[in-house]
Amino acid sequence: MKGGPAVPNKELDVGLCVSSGQVFRWRQTASGFIGVDGPNVMEARKGRGGWVLESRPDPDAATRLFQLDRSLEPITQEIIRRGPELKPFIEAYPGLRVLRPKRADETLFSFLCTTNNNLARITRMVETLAGYGKRIEDGRFEFPIAERLAEVGEAELRGKGFGYRGRTISRAAAQVATRGSSWLDSLKGLPYDEARSALCELDGVGLKVADCVCLVGFGFETAVPVDTHLWRAACDLYFPEWEGKSLTEKRYLAVGDLFRDRFGEVAGWAHQYLFYHRVLAYRGGKAPVYYEQ
DNA sequence: AGCGAACCGGAC
DNA sequence: TCCGGTTCGC
């Protein structure tokens, strides 16, 4: 287990990253955070010079997950240059990054748990799914492949409190399994919109879940998942005429296109800051504060 | 095309 | 009563 040089706080905030709705298998510890990604267990603690990350068995796994080979500064500067109205949100969450988990299938099935759901329950459900995978060490599991999830079946998942998601997860797992072991990852090689369309063929996967998989699972950084929080934020900032209206497919696509037009290659990152700000405001129960640019 | 309701179960 | 969404039916 290697603990590289400390990563400056300006470049990384592990707590923000792992609690911003991209991954669901990280927990707070006395000294920091511990989580699983792919076959690796990672620990992070905050030292004097910043965050110290360790991962086992692959010592480089955390570098990949947090994309530490990329500097955050140019990305946030580009967002602010293109959209000064987001400056307050960028500055409020230094070290927030778009993550890059090892396995897109874990991202897919995790986000199938998120529909019409809350974070506490999502976390428990993802942990339950992980429990069907191979044990790595005490209480930690490698997320199961689709073939294994397909065997579990709807009834058992419903029995474990998945509700109607027991059906969609079970069916989507069977569909992914049928398409073959390399199908999901092969979508990475497609243009973004084609990969998204292919994902939407799966049971229970609509535009939002597909965009989550595209952004976090595949690394398409022009993908912009529009959930209820981002929808409201986007109405406030960019579509005042849609305030209070429902999120239709047409409007969903328009929000994504606005972000892609305005932020280009950093659209997905821009979305992450605005999304997380809105989530925190929601959790705090207070109205989100917006600033003049 | 666009809106509303159902869907499971738990949090607020 | 309301979801961090998808799907179906008006």
PDB file of N, CA, C and O (backbone and C1' of nucleotides) in Angstrom, chain A residues 116 121 124 158 163-165 246 248 250-251, chain B residues 1-4 6-12:
ATOM      1  N   ASN A 116     -35.644   8.007  -8.081  1.00  0.00           N
ATOM      2  CA  ASN A 116     -36.698   8.335  -7.099  1.00  0.00           C
ATOM      3  C   ASN A 116     -36.300   7.875  -5.706  1.00  0.00           C
ATOM      4  O   ASN A 116     -37.067   7.207  -5.024  1.00  0.00           O
ATOM      5  N   ARG A 121     -30.579   5.667   1.514  1.00  0.00           N
ATOM      6  CA  ARG A 121     -31.070   4.378   1.039  1.00  0.00           C
ATOM      7  C   ARG A 121     -30.268   3.873  -0.162  1.00  0.00           C
ATOM      8  O   ARG A 121     -30.001   2.673  -0.293  1.00  0.00           O
ATOM      9  N   ARG A 124     -27.143   2.168   1.065  1.00  0.00           N
ATOM     10  CA  ARG A 124     -27.395   0.818   1.578  1.00  0.00           C
ATOM     11  C   ARG A 124     -27.624  -0.171   0.447  1.00  0.00           C
ATOM     12  O   ARG A 124     -27.148  -1.305   0.469  1.00  0.00           O
ATOM     13  N   ARG A 158     -36.250  -7.330  -4.238  1.00  0.00           N
ATOM     14  CA  ARG A 158     -37.434  -6.719  -3.631  1.00  0.00           C
ATOM     15  C   ARG A 158     -37.501  -7.068  -2.145  1.00  0.00           C
ATOM     16  O   ARG A 158     -37.813  -6.225  -1.313  1.00  0.00           O
ATOM     17  N   GLY A 163     -37.533  -2.361  -3.753  1.00  0.00           N
ATOM     18  CA  GLY A 163     -38.746  -1.886  -4.404  1.00  0.00           C
ATOM     19  C   GLY A 163     -38.735  -2.226  -5.887  1.00  0.00           C
ATOM     20  O   GLY A 163     -38.164  -3.244  -6.295  1.00  0.00           O
ATOM     21  N   TYR A 164     -39.336  -1.348  -6.683  1.00  0.00           N
ATOM     22  CA  TYR A 164     -39.435  -1.632  -8.109  1.00  0.00           C
ATOM     23  C   TYR A 164     -38.063  -1.675  -8.786  1.00  0.00           C
ATOM     24  O   TYR A 164     -37.910  -2.182  -9.899  1.00  0.00           O
ATOM     25  N   ARG A 165     -37.029  -1.144  -8.111  1.00  0.00           N
ATOM     26  CA  ARG A 165     -35.683  -1.167  -8.697  1.00  0.00           C
ATOM     27  C   ARG A 165     -35.140  -2.590  -8.736  1.00  0.00           C
ATOM     28  O   ARG A 165     -34.216  -2.874  -9.492  1.00  0.00           O
ATOM     29  N   SER A 246     -42.209  20.994 -15.673  1.00  0.00           N
ATOM     30  CA  SER A 246     -41.669  19.638 -15.537  1.00  0.00           C
ATOM     31  C   SER A 246     -40.514  19.429 -16.521  1.00  0.00           C
ATOM     32  O   SER A 246     -40.431  20.099 -17.552  1.00  0.00           O
ATOM     33  N   THR A 248     -39.164  17.671 -19.238  1.00  0.00           N
ATOM     34  CA  THR A 248     -39.487  16.779 -20.359  1.00  0.00           C
ATOM     35  C   THR A 248     -38.193  16.406 -21.086  1.00  0.00           C
ATOM     36  O   THR A 248     -37.142  16.988 -20.843  1.00  0.00           O
ATOM     37  N   LYS A 250     -37.384  16.978 -24.130  1.00  0.00           N
ATOM     38  CA  LYS A 250     -36.927  18.112 -24.926  1.00  0.00           C
ATOM     39  C   LYS A 250     -36.137  19.093 -24.065  1.00  0.00           C
ATOM     40  O   LYS A 250     -35.063  19.566 -24.454  1.00  0.00           O
ATOM     41  N   ARG A 251     -36.680  19.395 -22.886  1.00  0.00           N
ATOM     42  CA  ARG A 251     -35.988  20.332 -21.991  1.00  0.00           C
ATOM     43  C   ARG A 251     -34.703  19.717 -21.443  1.00  0.00           C
ATOM     44  O   ARG A 251     -33.704  20.412 -21.270  1.00  0.00           O
TER      45      ARG A 251
ATOM     46  P    DA B   1     -43.984  14.757 -30.916  1.00  0.00           P
ATOM     47  O5'  DA B   1     -43.942  15.988 -29.902  1.00  0.00           O
ATOM     48  C5'  DA B   1     -43.832  17.325 -30.242  1.00  0.00           C
ATOM     49  C4'  DA B   1     -44.456  18.139 -29.129  1.00  0.00           C
ATOM     50  C3'  DA B   1     -43.627  18.155 -27.855  1.00  0.00           C
ATOM     51  O3'  DA B   1     -43.756  19.428 -27.243  1.00  0.00           O
ATOM     52  C1'  DA B   1     -45.723  17.121 -27.415  1.00  0.00           C
ATOM     53  P    DG B   2     -42.984  19.830 -25.949  1.00  0.00           P
ATOM     54  O5'  DG B   2     -44.014  19.501 -24.779  1.00  0.00           O
ATOM     55  C5'  DG B   2     -45.276  20.164 -24.763  1.00  0.00           C
ATOM     56  C4'  DG B   2     -46.069  19.651 -23.591  1.00  0.00           C
ATOM     57  C3'  DG B   2     -45.247  19.505 -22.298  1.00  0.00           C
ATOM     58  O3'  DG B   2     -46.030  19.960 -21.223  1.00  0.00           O
ATOM     59  C1'  DG B   2     -46.300  17.478 -22.790  1.00  0.00           C
ATOM     60  P    DC B   3     -45.380  20.545 -19.901  1.00  0.00           P
ATOM     61  O5'  DC B   3     -46.371  19.985 -18.798  1.00  0.00           O
ATOM     62  C5'  DC B   3     -47.790  20.063 -19.027  1.00  0.00           C
ATOM     63  C4'  DC B   3     -48.446  18.823 -18.463  1.00  0.00           C
ATOM     64  C3'  DC B   3     -48.018  18.472 -17.037  1.00  0.00           C
ATOM     65  O3'  DC B   3     -49.123  18.628 -16.177  1.00  0.00           O
ATOM     66  C1'  DC B   3     -48.127  16.545 -18.438  1.00  0.00           C
ATOM     67  P    DG B   4     -48.931  18.532 -14.586  1.00  0.00           P
ATOM     68  O5'  DG B   4     -49.484  17.082 -14.304  1.00  0.00           O
ATOM     69  C5'  DG B   4     -50.741  16.669 -14.837  1.00  0.00           C
ATOM     70  C4'  DG B   4     -50.987  15.227 -14.434  1.00  0.00           C
ATOM     71  C3'  DG B   4     -50.557  14.911 -13.008  1.00  0.00           C
ATOM     72  O3'  DG B   4     -51.530  14.066 -12.421  1.00  0.00           O
ATOM     73  C1'  DG B   4     -49.385  13.505 -14.516  1.00  0.00           C
ATOM     74  P    DA B   6     -51.484   7.453  -8.871  1.00  0.00           P
ATOM     75  O5'  DA B   6     -50.614   6.174  -9.234  1.00  0.00           O
ATOM     76  C5'  DA B   6     -50.946   5.402 -10.386  1.00  0.00           C
ATOM     77  C4'  DA B   6     -49.814   4.438 -10.680  1.00  0.00           C
ATOM     78  C3'  DA B   6     -49.255   3.753  -9.421  1.00  0.00           C
ATOM     79  O3'  DA B   6     -49.047   2.380  -9.690  1.00  0.00           O
ATOM     80  C1'  DA B   6     -47.516   4.890 -10.559  1.00  0.00           C
ATOM     81  P    DC B   7     -48.824   1.359  -8.494  1.00  0.00           P
ATOM     82  O5'  DC B   7     -47.235   1.200  -8.498  1.00  0.00           O
ATOM     83  C5'  DC B   7     -46.569   0.794  -9.698  1.00  0.00           C
ATOM     84  C4'  DC B   7     -45.075   0.965  -9.512  1.00  0.00           C
ATOM     85  C3'  DC B   7     -44.547   0.548  -8.128  1.00  0.00           C
ATOM     86  O3'  DC B   7     -43.446  -0.315  -8.316  1.00  0.00           O
ATOM     87  C1'  DC B   7     -43.697   2.636  -8.734  1.00  0.00           C
ATOM     88  P    DC B   8     -43.518  -1.792  -7.879  1.00  0.00           P
ATOM     89  O5'  DC B   8     -42.653  -1.743  -6.538  1.00  0.00           O
ATOM     90  C5'  DC B   8     -43.218  -1.479  -5.278  1.00  0.00           C
ATOM     91  C4'  DC B   8     -42.068  -1.404  -4.331  1.00  0.00           C
ATOM     92  C3'  DC B   8     -42.444  -1.425  -2.860  1.00  0.00           C
ATOM     93  O3'  DC B   8     -41.505  -2.264  -2.199  1.00  0.00           O
ATOM     94  C1'  DC B   8     -41.203   0.528  -3.347  1.00  0.00           C
ATOM     95  P    DG B   9     -41.583  -2.610  -0.685  1.00  0.00           P
ATOM     96  O5'  DG B   9     -40.798  -1.424   0.051  1.00  0.00           O
ATOM     97  C5'  DG B   9     -39.389  -1.342  -0.126  1.00  0.00           C
ATOM     98  C4'  DG B   9     -38.874  -0.095   0.558  1.00  0.00           C
ATOM     99  C3'  DG B   9     -39.268   0.029   2.034  1.00  0.00           C
ATOM    100  O3'  DG B   9     -38.128   0.459   2.740  1.00  0.00           O
ATOM    101  C1'  DG B   9     -39.852   1.986   0.885  1.00  0.00           C
ATOM    102  P    DG B  10     -38.025   0.283   4.305  1.00  0.00           P
ATOM    103  O5'  DG B  10     -37.169   1.561   4.680  1.00  0.00           O
ATOM    104  C5'  DG B  10     -36.176   2.038   3.749  1.00  0.00           C
ATOM    105  C4'  DG B  10     -36.101   3.537   3.811  1.00  0.00           C
ATOM    106  C3'  DG B  10     -36.192   4.114   5.226  1.00  0.00           C
ATOM    107  O3'  DG B  10     -35.249   5.153   5.348  1.00  0.00           O
ATOM    108  C1'  DG B  10     -37.774   5.145   3.859  1.00  0.00           C
ATOM    109  P    DA B  11     -34.738   5.591   6.769  1.00  0.00           P
ATOM    110  O5'  DA B  11     -34.478   7.142   6.561  1.00  0.00           O
ATOM    111  C5'  DA B  11     -33.811   7.583   5.385  1.00  0.00           C
ATOM    112  C4'  DA B  11     -34.290   8.970   5.025  1.00  0.00           C
ATOM    113  C3'  DA B  11     -34.266   9.977   6.181  1.00  0.00           C
ATOM    114  O3'  DA B  11     -33.873  11.237   5.681  1.00  0.00           O
ATOM    115  C1'  DA B  11     -36.457   9.810   5.344  1.00  0.00           C
ATOM    116  P    DC B  12     -33.286  12.369   6.673  1.00  0.00           P
ATOM    117  O5'  DC B  12     -34.126  13.668   6.315  1.00  0.00           O
ATOM    118  C5'  DC B  12     -35.233  13.592   5.409  1.00  0.00           C
ATOM    119  C4'  DC B  12     -36.182  14.746   5.662  1.00  0.00           C
ATOM    120  C3'  DC B  12     -36.009  15.469   6.999  1.00  0.00           C
ATOM    121  O3'  DC B  12     -36.314  16.851   6.812  1.00  0.00           O
ATOM    122  C1'  DC B  12     -38.137  14.453   6.942  1.00  0.00           C
TER     123       DC B  12
END
